[in-house]
Every structure is written in C-alpha cells, then in structure tokens.
Coordinates of C-alpha atoms in Angstrom, one line a residue:
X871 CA -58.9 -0.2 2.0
X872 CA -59.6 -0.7 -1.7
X873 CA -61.6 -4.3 -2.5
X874 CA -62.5 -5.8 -5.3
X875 CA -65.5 -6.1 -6.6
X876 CA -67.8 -8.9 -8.3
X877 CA -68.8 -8.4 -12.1
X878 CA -72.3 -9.3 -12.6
X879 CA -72.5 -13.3 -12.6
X880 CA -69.3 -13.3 -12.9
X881 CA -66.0 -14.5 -10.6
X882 CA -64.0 -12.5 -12.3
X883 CA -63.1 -9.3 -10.3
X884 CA -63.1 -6.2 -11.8
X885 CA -65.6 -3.3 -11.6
X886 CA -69.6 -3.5 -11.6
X887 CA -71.2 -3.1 -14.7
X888 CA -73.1 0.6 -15.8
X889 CA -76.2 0.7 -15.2
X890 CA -77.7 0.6 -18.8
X891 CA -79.8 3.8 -18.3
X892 CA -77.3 5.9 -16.6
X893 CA -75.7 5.9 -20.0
X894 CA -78.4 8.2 -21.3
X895 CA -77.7 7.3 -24.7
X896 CA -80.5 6.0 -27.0
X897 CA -80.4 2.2 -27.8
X898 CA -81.0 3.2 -31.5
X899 CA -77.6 2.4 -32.1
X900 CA -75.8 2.4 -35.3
X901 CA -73.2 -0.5 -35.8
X902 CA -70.3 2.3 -36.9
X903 CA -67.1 0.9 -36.9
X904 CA -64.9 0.4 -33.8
X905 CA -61.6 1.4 -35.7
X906 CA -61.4 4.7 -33.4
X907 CA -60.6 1.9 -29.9
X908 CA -57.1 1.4 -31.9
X909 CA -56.1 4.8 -30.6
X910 CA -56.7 3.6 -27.1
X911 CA -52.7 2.2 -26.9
X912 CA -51.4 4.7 -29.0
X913 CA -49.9 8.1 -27.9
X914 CA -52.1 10.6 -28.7
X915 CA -55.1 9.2 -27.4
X916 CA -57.4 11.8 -29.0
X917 CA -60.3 10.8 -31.1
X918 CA -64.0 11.6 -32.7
X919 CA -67.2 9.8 -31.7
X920 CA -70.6 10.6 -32.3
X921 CA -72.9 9.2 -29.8
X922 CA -74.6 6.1 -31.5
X923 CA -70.5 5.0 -31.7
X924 CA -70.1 5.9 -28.5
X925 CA -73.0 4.2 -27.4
X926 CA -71.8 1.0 -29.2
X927 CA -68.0 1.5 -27.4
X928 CA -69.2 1.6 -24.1
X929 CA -71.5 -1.6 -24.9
X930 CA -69.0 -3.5 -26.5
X931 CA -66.1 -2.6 -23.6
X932 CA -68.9 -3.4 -21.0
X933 CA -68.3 -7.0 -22.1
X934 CA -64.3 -6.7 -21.3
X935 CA -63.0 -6.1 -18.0
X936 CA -63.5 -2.4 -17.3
X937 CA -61.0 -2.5 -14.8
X938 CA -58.3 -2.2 -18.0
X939 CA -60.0 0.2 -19.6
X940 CA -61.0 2.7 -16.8
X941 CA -59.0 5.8 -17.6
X942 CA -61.6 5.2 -21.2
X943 CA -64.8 5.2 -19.6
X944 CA -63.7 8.3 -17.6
X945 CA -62.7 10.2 -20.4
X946 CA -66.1 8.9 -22.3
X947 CA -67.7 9.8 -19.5
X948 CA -66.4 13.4 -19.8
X949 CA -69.7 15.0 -21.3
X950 CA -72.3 12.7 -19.4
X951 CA -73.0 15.5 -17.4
X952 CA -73.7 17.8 -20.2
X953 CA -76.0 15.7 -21.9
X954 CA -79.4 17.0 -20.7
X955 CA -78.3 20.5 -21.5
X956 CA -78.0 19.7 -25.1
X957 CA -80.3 19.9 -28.0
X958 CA -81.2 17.2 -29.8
X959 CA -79.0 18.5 -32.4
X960 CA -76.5 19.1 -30.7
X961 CA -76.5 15.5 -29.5
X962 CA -75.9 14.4 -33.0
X963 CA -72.9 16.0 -33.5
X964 CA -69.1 14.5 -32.9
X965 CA -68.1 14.3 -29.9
X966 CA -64.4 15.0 -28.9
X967 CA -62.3 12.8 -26.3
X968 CA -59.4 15.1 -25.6
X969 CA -57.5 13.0 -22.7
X970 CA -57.8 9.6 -20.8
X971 CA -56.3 11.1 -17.6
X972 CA -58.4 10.2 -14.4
X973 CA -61.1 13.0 -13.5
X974 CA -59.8 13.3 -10.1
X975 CA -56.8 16.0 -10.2
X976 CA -57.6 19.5 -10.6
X977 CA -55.2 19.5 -13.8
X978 CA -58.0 16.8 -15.7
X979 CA -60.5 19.5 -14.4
X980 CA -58.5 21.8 -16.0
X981 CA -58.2 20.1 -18.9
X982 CA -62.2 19.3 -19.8
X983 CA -62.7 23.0 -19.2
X984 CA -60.1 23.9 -21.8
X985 CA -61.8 21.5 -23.6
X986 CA -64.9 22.0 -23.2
X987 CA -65.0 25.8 -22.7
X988 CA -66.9 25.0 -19.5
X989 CA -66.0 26.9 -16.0
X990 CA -64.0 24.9 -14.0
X991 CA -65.5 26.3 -10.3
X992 CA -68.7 25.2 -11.6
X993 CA -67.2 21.4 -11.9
X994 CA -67.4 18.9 -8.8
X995 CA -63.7 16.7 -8.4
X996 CA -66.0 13.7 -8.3
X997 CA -67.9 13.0 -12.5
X998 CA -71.0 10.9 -12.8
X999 CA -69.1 8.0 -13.7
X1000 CA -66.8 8.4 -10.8
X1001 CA -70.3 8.5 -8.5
X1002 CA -71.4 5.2 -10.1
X1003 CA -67.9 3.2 -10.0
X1004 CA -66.0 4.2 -6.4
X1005 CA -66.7 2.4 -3.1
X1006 CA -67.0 4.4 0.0
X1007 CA -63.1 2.8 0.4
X1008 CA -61.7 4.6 -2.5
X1009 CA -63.7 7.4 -1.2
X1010 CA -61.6 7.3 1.8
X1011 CA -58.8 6.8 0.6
X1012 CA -58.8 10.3 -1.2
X1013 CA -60.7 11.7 1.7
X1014 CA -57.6 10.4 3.6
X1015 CA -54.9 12.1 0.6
X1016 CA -56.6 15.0 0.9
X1017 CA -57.6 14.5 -2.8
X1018 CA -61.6 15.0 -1.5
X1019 CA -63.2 16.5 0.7
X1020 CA -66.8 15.6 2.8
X1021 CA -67.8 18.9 1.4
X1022 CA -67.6 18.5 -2.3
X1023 CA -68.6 14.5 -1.4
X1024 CA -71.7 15.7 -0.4
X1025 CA -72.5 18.2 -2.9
X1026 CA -71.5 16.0 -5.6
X1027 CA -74.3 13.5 -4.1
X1028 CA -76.5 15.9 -4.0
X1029 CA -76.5 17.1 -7.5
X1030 CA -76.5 13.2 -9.0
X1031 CA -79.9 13.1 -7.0
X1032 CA -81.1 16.6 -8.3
X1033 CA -80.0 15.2 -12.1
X1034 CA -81.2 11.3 -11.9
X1035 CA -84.3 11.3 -9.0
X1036 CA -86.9 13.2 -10.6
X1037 CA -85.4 14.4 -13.8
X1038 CA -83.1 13.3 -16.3
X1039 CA -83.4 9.5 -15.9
X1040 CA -86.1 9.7 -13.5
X1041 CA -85.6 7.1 -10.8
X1042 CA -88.2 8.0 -8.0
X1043 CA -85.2 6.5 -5.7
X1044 CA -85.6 9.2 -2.7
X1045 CA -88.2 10.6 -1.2
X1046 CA -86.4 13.3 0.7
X1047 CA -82.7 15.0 1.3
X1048 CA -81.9 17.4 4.2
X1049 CA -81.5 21.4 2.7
X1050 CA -78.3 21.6 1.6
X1051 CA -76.9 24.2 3.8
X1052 CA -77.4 21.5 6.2
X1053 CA -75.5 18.7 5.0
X1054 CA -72.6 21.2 3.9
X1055 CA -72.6 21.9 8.0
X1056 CA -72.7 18.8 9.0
X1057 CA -69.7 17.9 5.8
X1058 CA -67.8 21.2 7.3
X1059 CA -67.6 19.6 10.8
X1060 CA -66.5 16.2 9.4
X1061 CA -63.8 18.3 7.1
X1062 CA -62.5 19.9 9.9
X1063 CA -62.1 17.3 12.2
X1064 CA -60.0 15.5 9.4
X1065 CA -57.4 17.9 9.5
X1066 CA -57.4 17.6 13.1
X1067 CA -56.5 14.2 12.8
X1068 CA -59.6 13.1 14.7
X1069 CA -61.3 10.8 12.3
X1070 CA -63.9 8.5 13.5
X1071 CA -63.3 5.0 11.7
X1072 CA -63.4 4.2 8.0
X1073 CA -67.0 5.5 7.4
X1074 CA -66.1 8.9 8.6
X1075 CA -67.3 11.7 5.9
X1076 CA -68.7 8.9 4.0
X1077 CA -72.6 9.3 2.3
X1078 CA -75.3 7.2 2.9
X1079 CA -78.9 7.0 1.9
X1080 CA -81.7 5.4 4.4
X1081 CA -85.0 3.7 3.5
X1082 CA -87.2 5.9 4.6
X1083 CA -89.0 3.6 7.6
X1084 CA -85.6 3.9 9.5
X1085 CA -86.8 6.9 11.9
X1086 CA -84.3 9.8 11.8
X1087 CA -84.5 13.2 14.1
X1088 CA -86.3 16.2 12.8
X1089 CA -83.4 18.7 12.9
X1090 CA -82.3 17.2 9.9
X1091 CA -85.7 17.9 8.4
X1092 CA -86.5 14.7 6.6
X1093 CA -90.0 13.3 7.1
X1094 CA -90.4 9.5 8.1
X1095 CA -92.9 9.1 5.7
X1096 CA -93.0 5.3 5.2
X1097 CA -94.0 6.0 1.9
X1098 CA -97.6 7.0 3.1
X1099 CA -99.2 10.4 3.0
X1100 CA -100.8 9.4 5.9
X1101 CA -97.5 10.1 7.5
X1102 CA -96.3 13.3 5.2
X1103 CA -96.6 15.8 8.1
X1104 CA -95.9 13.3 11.2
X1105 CA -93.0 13.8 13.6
X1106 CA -90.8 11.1 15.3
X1107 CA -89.2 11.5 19.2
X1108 CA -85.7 11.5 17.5
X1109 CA -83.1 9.0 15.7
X1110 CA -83.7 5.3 15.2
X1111 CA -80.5 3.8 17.6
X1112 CA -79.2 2.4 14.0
X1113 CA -79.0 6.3 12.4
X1114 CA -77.5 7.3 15.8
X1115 CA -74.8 5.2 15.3
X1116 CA -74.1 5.9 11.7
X1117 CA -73.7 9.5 12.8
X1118 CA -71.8 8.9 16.1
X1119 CA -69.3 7.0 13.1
X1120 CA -69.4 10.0 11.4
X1121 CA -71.7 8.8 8.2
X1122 CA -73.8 12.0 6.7
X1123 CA -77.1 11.3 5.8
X1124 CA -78.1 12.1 2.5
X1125 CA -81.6 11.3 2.1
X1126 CA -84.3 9.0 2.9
X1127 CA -84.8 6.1 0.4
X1128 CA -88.3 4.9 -1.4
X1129 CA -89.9 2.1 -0.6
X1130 CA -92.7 -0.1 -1.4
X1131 CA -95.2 1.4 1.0
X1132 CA -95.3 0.5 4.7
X1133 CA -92.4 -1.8 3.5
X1134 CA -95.0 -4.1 1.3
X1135 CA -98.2 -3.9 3.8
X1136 CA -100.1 -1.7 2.5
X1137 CA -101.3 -4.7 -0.5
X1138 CA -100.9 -7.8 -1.4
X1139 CA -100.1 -7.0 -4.9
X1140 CA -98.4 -3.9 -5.0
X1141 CA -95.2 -3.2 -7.7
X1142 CA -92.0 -3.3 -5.8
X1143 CA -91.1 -0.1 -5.1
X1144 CA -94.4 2.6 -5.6
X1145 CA -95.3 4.2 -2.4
X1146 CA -98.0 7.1 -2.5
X1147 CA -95.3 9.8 -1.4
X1148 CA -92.4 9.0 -3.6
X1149 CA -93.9 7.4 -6.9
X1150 CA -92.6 4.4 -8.8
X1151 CA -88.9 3.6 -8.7
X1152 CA -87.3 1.8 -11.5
X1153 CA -83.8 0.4 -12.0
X1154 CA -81.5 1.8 -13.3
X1155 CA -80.3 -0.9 -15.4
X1156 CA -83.5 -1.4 -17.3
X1157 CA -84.1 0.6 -20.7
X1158 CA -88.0 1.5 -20.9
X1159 CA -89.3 1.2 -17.0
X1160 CA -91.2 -1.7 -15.5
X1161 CA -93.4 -3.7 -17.7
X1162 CA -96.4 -5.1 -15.1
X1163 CA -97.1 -8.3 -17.6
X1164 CA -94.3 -10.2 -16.0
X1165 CA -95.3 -10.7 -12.7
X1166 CA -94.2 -8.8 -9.6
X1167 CA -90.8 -10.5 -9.7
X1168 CA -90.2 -10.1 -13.4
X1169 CA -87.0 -8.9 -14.6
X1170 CA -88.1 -5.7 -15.2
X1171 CA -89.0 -5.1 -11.7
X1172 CA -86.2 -3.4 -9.3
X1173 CA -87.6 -5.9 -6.4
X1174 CA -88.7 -4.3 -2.8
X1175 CA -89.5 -2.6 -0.7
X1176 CA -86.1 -1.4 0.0
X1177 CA -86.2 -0.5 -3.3
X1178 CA -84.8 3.2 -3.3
X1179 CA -82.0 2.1 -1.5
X1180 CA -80.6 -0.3 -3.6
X1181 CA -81.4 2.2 -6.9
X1182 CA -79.9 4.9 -5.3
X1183 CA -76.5 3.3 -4.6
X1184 CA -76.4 1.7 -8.3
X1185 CA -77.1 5.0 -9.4
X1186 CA -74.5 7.1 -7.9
X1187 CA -76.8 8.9 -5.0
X1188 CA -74.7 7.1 -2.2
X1189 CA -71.5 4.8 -1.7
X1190 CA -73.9 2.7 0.4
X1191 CA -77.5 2.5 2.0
X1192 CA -79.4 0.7 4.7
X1193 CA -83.1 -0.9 3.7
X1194 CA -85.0 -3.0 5.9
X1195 CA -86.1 -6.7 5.1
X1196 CA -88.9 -9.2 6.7
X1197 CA -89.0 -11.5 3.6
X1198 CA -86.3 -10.5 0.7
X1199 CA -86.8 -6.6 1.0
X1200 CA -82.5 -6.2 1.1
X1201 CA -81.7 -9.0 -0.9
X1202 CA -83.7 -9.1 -3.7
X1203 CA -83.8 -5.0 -4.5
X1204 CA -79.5 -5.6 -4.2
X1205 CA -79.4 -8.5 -6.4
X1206 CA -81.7 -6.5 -8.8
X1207 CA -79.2 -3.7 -8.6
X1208 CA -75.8 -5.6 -9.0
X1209 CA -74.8 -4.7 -5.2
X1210 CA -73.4 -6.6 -2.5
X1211 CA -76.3 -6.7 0.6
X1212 CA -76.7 -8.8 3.6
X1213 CA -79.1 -9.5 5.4
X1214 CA -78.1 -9.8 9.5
X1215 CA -79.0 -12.6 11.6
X1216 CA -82.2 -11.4 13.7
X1217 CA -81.4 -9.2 16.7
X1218 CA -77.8 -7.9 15.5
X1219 CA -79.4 -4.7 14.5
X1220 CA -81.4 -2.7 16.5
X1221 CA -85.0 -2.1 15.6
X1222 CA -85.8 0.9 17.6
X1223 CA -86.9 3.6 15.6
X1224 CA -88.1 1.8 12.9
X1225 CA -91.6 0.9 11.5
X1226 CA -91.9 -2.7 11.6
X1227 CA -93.6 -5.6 10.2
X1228 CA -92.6 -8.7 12.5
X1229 CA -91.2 -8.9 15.5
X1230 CA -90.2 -12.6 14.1
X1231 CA -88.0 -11.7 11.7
X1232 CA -87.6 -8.2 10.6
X1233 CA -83.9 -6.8 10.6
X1234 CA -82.1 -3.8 9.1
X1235 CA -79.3 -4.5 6.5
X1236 CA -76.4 -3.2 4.7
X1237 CA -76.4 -2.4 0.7
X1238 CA -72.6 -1.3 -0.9
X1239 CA -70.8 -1.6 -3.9
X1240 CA -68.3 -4.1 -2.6
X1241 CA -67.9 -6.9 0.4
X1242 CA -65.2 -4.4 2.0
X1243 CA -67.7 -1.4 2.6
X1244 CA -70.5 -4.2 3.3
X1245 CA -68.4 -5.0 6.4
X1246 CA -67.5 -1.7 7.4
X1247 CA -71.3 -0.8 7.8
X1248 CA -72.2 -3.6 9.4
X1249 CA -69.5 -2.9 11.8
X1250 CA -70.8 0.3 12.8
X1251 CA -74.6 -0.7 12.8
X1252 CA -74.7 -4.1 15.2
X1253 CA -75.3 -4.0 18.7
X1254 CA -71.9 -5.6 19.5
X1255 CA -69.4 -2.9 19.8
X1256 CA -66.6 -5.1 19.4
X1257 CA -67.5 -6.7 16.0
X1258 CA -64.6 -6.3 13.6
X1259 CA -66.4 -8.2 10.5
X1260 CA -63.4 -6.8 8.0
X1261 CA -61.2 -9.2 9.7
X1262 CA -63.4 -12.0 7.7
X1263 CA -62.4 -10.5 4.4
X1264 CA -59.2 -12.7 3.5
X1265 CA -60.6 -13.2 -0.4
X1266 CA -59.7 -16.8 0.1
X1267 CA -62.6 -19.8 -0.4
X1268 CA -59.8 -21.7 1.1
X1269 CA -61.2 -22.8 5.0
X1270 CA -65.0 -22.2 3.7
X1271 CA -67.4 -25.1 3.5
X1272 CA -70.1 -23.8 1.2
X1273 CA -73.4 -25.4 0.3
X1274 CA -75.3 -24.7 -2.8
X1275 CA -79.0 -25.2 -3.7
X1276 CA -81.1 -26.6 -6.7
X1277 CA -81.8 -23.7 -9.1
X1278 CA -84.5 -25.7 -10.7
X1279 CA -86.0 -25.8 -7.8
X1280 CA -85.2 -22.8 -5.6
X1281 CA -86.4 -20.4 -7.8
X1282 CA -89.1 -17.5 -8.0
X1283 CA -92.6 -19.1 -9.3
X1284 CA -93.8 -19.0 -12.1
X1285 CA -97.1 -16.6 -11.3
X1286 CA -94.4 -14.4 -9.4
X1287 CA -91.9 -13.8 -11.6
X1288 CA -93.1 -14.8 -15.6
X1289 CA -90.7 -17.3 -17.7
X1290 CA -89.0 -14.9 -20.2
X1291 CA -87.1 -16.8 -23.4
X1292 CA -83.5 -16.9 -22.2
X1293 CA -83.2 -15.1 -19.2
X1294 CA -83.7 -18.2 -16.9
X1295 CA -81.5 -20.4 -18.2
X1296 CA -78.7 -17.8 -18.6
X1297 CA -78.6 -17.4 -14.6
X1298 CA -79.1 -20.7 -14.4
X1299 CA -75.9 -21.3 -16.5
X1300 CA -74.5 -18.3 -14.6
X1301 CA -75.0 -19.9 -11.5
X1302 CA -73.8 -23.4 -11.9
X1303 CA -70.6 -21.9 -13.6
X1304 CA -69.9 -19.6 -9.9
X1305 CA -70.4 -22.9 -8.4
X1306 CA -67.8 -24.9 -10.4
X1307 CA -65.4 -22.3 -9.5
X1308 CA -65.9 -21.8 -6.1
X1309 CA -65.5 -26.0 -6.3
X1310 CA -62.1 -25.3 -7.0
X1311 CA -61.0 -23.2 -4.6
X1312 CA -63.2 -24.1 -1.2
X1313 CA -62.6 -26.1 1.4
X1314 CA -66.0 -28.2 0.8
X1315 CA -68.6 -27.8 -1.3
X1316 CA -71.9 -29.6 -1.5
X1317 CA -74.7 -30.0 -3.9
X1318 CA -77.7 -29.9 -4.0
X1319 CA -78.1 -29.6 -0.3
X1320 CA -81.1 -30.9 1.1
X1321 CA -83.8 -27.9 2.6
X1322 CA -87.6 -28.1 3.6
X1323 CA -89.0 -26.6 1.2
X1324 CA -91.3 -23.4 1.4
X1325 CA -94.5 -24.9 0.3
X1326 CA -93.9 -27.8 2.9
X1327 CA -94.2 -25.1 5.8
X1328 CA -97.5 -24.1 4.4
X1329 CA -100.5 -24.1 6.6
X1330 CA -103.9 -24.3 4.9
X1331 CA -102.3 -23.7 1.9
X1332 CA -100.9 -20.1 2.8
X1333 CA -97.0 -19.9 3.2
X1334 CA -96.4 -19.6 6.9
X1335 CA -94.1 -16.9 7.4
X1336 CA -97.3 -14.7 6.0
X1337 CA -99.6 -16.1 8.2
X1338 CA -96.9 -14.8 11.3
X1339 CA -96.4 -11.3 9.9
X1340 CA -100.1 -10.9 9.5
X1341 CA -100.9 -11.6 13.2
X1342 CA -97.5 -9.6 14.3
X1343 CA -97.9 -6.7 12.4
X1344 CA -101.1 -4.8 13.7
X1345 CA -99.9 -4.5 17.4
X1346 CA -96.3 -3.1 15.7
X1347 CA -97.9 -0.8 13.5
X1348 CA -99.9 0.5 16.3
X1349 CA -97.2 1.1 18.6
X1350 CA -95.2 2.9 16.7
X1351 CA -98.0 5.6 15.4
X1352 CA -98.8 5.7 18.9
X1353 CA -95.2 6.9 19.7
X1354 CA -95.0 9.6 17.2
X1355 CA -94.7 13.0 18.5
X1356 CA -97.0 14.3 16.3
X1357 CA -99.4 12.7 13.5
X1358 CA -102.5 12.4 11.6
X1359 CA -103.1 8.6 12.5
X1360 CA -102.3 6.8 15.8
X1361 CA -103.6 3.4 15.2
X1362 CA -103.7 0.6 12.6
X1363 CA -107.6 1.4 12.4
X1364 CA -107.3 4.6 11.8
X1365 CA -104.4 4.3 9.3
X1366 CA -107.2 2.2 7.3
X1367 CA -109.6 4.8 7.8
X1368 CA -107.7 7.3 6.5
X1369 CA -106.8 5.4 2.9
X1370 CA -110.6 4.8 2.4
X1371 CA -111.6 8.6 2.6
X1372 CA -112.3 10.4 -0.2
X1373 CA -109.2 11.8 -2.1
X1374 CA -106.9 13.9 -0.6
X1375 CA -105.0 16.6 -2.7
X1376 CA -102.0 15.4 -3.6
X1377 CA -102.8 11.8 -2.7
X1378 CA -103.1 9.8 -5.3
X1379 CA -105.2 6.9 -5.2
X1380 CA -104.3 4.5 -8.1
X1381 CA -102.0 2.0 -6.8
X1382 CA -100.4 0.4 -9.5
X1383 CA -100.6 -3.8 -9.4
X1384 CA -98.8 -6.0 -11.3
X1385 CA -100.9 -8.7 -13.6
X1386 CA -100.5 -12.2 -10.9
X1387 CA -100.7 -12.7 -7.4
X1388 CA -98.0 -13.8 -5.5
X1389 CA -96.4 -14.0 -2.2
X1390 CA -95.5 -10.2 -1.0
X1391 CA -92.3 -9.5 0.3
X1392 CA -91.5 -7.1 3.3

C-alpha cells in the first residue's frame, strides 16, 4: 500500500523534504541561472550542471512539489554517491545528467554505468535518494514485484550507514549493526520464503533500526549499551518481547539506534542526543551541527533521547525505527526529523526487555516516513494481536472531531528552547494555517481548547511528572542491571560509582551541556 505523505508544515501531500545535509553540497551557492530546468519538458532531457547550479536546482525545486518532479531529483541524484570519492577539483567540474528514468530497473543501472563509466555489479538497485524518499510500502511493493530483494534492501542499508554514520556527513545515528554476513542470512531466509509464497504481513523483509535501550539477543551481536560504557561489554537474557515480535513479522534488524544516555538520566542538562558510547548525533537537516547557545530545545538541536532513531530514518539508514519516550523522547526527535511518530497509549506496548525510566508512563513507539507504515508497525508491536490500525487510514477528516491548542501558549520556554528572529512565528503561521484547513474538512473542530496547564501540576515549584520519574526510576534501573546476564554494574549505586572513577580508556568524560537549564525529557 503506497500512502501519501505530509510536506513539512504543509497539507499539501507530496513527498518529505531532503534533508539539507544529505545533499552534500556546500551552501556557497552561486545564483547561476536556472535556464538549464527548461529542458525538464523537452525531449532530450540531457543537460550540464556544475554543483553550485545544482545546488541552487535542488533548492529551488524543494520549494515545488517534488512529487512532479521526482524522475529529476533521481537523475540529480545520480552522482550523490560519488561525491566523497571526488577531489575538490573534480567537484568543480560540470556535471552531466544523461536520463530522468527512475533508478530502479537494471536498464537505468545500465545506463549511469555507461554514463558514468562505473561497474554496474558494484551499484545497489536502491540510490541514496531512493533510501531517503521510499516508505517501507513502496518497499514492499517492489519486494512483492520482484523488483527488490531483502538481500540488496539490506545491503543497501548497510552501506548508507557505512557512508553517513561516521563518515561522510557524520551523523553519530547508530551505535551498532549486526556483521553483515549476518543480516545477508537472516535477508536470504526472508528472500526465500518470498518465493515460497509464505510472507509474513506487510513488514516482511522490511529494515528497521532500534534505540538502543530496547534489549535485543546476543546472537545478533549488538550490545545493549544504553549509550553507557558502563554497559559496553554487558549481556542481556535474550530479545525485548517488542524485537521478538518485529522478527516473528519478519522485520530485520539493522542496528541499534543512539540515544541521549540512559534515555536522558544520566543529567539534567545533557544535549539531546550525546551518549558516551555513540557520540553526538546531529540532524540531518541542519547545515553546520548543533549550536549549544540556543537552549536544549533550540532549532539546531535533533531533540531526544530517541534521537538516533529518528536521524537514522530521515537519513536513509531505515524505512522505520522504534525509540522509547517518558516525556517527548519519540515525538519531539520525529518532529525534529520531518517524520510521522506516535506515541502509544501506556501499556499497548510491552516493556519487557527494555531499560526504563517510569513505570508511570514510559512506552515504546513507532517512527516512519508516512501514517501508512506508522500503522503497520504499530500493528505488529501492541500486545493486542487483533489490532488492525490500517483500517483507520481512510485520509478523510470527515467523522473526526479534532481539538487544537494555543500556540502562544503551548510552546517550549523560553530558557529551553531560545527565541530565534523568525522561526517562531513561521510555525506559528504554519500552524494556524493546518488548522484552517483541517476546519474545512472535519467533522468539528475547536479552539483553543481548554487544558491544565503544566506549571499548574507543579509541586514546590518542580514540574510533577519529574518529581514521579525521579522516585520510579532507581528501583527500575536496578532491576534491570540486576537481570543482565553478564555486566560490570548491577545496581543504580554502582552504576554511579562507576561514572565517578577515574577515566577509563576510551571513556570520555566531557559531557557536553547546553547554555540553560530546563526540564529533561526521557
């Protein structure tokens, strides 16, 4: 099933917007002229670029509706995988567009390496920009025509993480993927039980990326980490319940996702997304990394601590991911990464397995490119084997009865998240625009409705939802060290004990803080 997808702020539906860095194109752009585009509707769609012109295209097209202009940003993004192979020089040179046929078929394949002079077994069926734009639906659906394979999925997966993670763009999104001749066994079986006709529902073959405090089995030789080298070398019994599932639906399991350590509980006041093991991730939609001056919720943040899994998807790693959230930890990392996430009513999702904050309110949550694949996971992950949440997807506002808050007053404050010139009023425009719309087309809408605010739950002045994670999370942290087959720490005292030694090789110790304070978000 192939579903549309939202457009930044946008109603409109067409595709998701690139991330800005994936382009890998400096922002130094020239302002060349666009008279090249007028070959888009002619016959002989072949043309010269150099890359601040290209740069410049793809920027100004980013403003239309890709969806019309998709066969051009596949052929633009024929080279993108060439890029860090070239010299500078190089780099400066025209660039030729030879076809805008889609990169699927092995005849485009063909074609760039006739082009290109490249070798054509060396070339996945799936390009960079086809990692970034396809839902795990489309993916089926050429899984299903036979157009893919799990296989060459996987591998394809695999290599955008080897380019992106820790080189090229340098996301710090994973901490850890299985050896490859394990997932290309695990793809093989999936492969093979295609052709049999035996497929296991519409996640079957599919890729997936998991925050790494979601407990998977050692035989496929990923670390639970948490984040924490206090963890690096410990052992858990076997598979959370919620990655059993995903792999009783068939759902490979492509690597374990950063995260703001011990999902936000190691500080109050550490950046979103840096954890000892796995580094600082950054999003992929922001030129120049995180600038800590904003707040801990400024726009250059990627938001946390799922914070890998969100990055990973917008960056091509993975169709979809799973993160955990106490307080924001799926929602705000997805909204920072131009995904659609939800975040499950308490108790739909299983728990066991994972390293908890709160027994309260903790839950584990879908992240996807589109409301069609959201579904789908959260079909396989609930408890209730009978939940058929696709069934809910009728794109019509019609029988809904929608309520929407005050953005003047819901909103991040101001020590959280720093007023930048522009960008608050633009979402704030953005925002009362969606709700005309949706005015128009739903059964009721209301506004402002009325909700007890935050600060009116406070108790001696600290919001209470902290004060409940605080006293819940010791006995939780406990128990699950104390359940690990093998580790270094088995308490929450020790775990402390073990931060405030002397420095460990290989550990660092600077934790990196933003300039405020703030509420922390789990």
């Amino acid at each position: 099933m192939s579903t549309n997808k939202s457009y930044a702020s946008s109603l409109s539906l067409s595709y998701p917007p690139l991330p800005v860095k994936a382009l890998r194109i400096s922002w130094a752009c020239s302002s060349s002229s666009l008279n090249s585009c007028s070959s888009l509707g002619s016959s002989n769609p072949a043309w010269l670029l150099d890359l601040p012109s290209l740069h410049h295209l793809i920027s100004s097209l980013a403003l239309l509706n890709p969806k019309s202009i998709m066969k051009a940003f596949c052929s633009l993004w024929l080279f993108s995988g060439l890029y860090s192979s070239l010299s500078l020089a190089e780099l400066q040179r025209p660039l030729r567009v030879a076809s805008f046929q889609p990169l699927f078929t092995s005849e485009s394949t063909s074609m760039r390496c006739a082009t290109m002079g490249c070798n054509s077994s060396n070339l996945s069926l799936l390009s960079p920009v086809d990692l970034l734009f396809l839902d795990a639906s489309e993916l089926q659906t050429r899984l299903t025509e036979r157009k893919l394979t799990s296989v060459q999925l996987a591998k394809a997966g695999l290599e955008q993480i080897r380019r992106e993670n820790h080189q090229g763009l340098k996301l710090n999104a994973i901490i850890s993927t299985p050896p490859v001749e394990e997932v290309i066994k695990l793809a093989e079986e999936l492969d093979r039980e295609r052709e049999q006709g035996r497929v296991r529902g519409p996640l079957h073959g599919i890729t997936i990326i998991v925050k790494d405090a979601i407990g998977t089995h050692p035989e496929l030789k990923m670390v639970t980490t948490c984040g924490s080298y206090a963890l690096k070398t410990s052992v858990v019994a076997g598979d959370s319940q919620v990655i059993e599932k995903l792999r009783k639906a068939g759902v490979l399991i492509l690597g374990k996702a950063n995260l703001t350590e011990f999902c936000q509980m190691k500080g109050d006041n550490i950046t979103t997304g840096w954890s000892a093991v796995g580094g600082q991730t950054t999003s992929a939609y922001i030129e120049g990394g995180i600038r800590h001056d904003q707040g801990r919720g400024g726009p250059t943040m990627p938001g946390g601590s799922s914070t890998g899994s969100a990055v990973g998807v917008s960056a091509g790693f993975s169709p979809i991911a799973l993160g955990t959230e106490t307080d924001g930890s799926v929602i705000q990392p997805a909204n920072r990464a131009a995904l659609f996430a939800i975040k499950p009513s308490h108790g739909m999702v299983s728990l066991e397995g994972a390293c908890q904050m709160s027994t309260s309110f903790d839950v584990i949550g879908p992240m996807a490119k589109s409301a069609g694949d959201l579904a789908n996971l959260l079909n396989v992950i609930v408890k209730n084997e009978t939940a058929n949440y696709p069934e809910f997807l009728t794109k019509s506002f019609a029988n809904l009865r929608l309520g929407f808050v005050d953005p003047d007053i819901w909103r991040f404050p101001d020590a959280y998240s720093h007023p930048v010139d522009g960008i608050r009023g633009q979402m704030r425009t953005a925002y009362l625009d969606a709700k005309s719309k949706i005015e128009t087309l739903a059964k009721k809408v209301e506004y402002p409705i009325s909700i007890v605010l935050p600060e009116d739950l406070n108790i001696s002045g600290q919001p209470s939802i902290s004060n409940v994670i605080t006293y819940e999370y010791g006995p939780l942290i406990d128990s699950y060290l104390k359940n690990l087959t093998e580790s270094e720490v088995r308490s929450l005292d020790e775990l402390i004990k073990w931060n405030e030694a002397p420095s460990r090789a290989g550990a660092p110790r600077r934790i990196p803080q933003s300039i405020s304070s703030g509420r922390s978000t789990g």
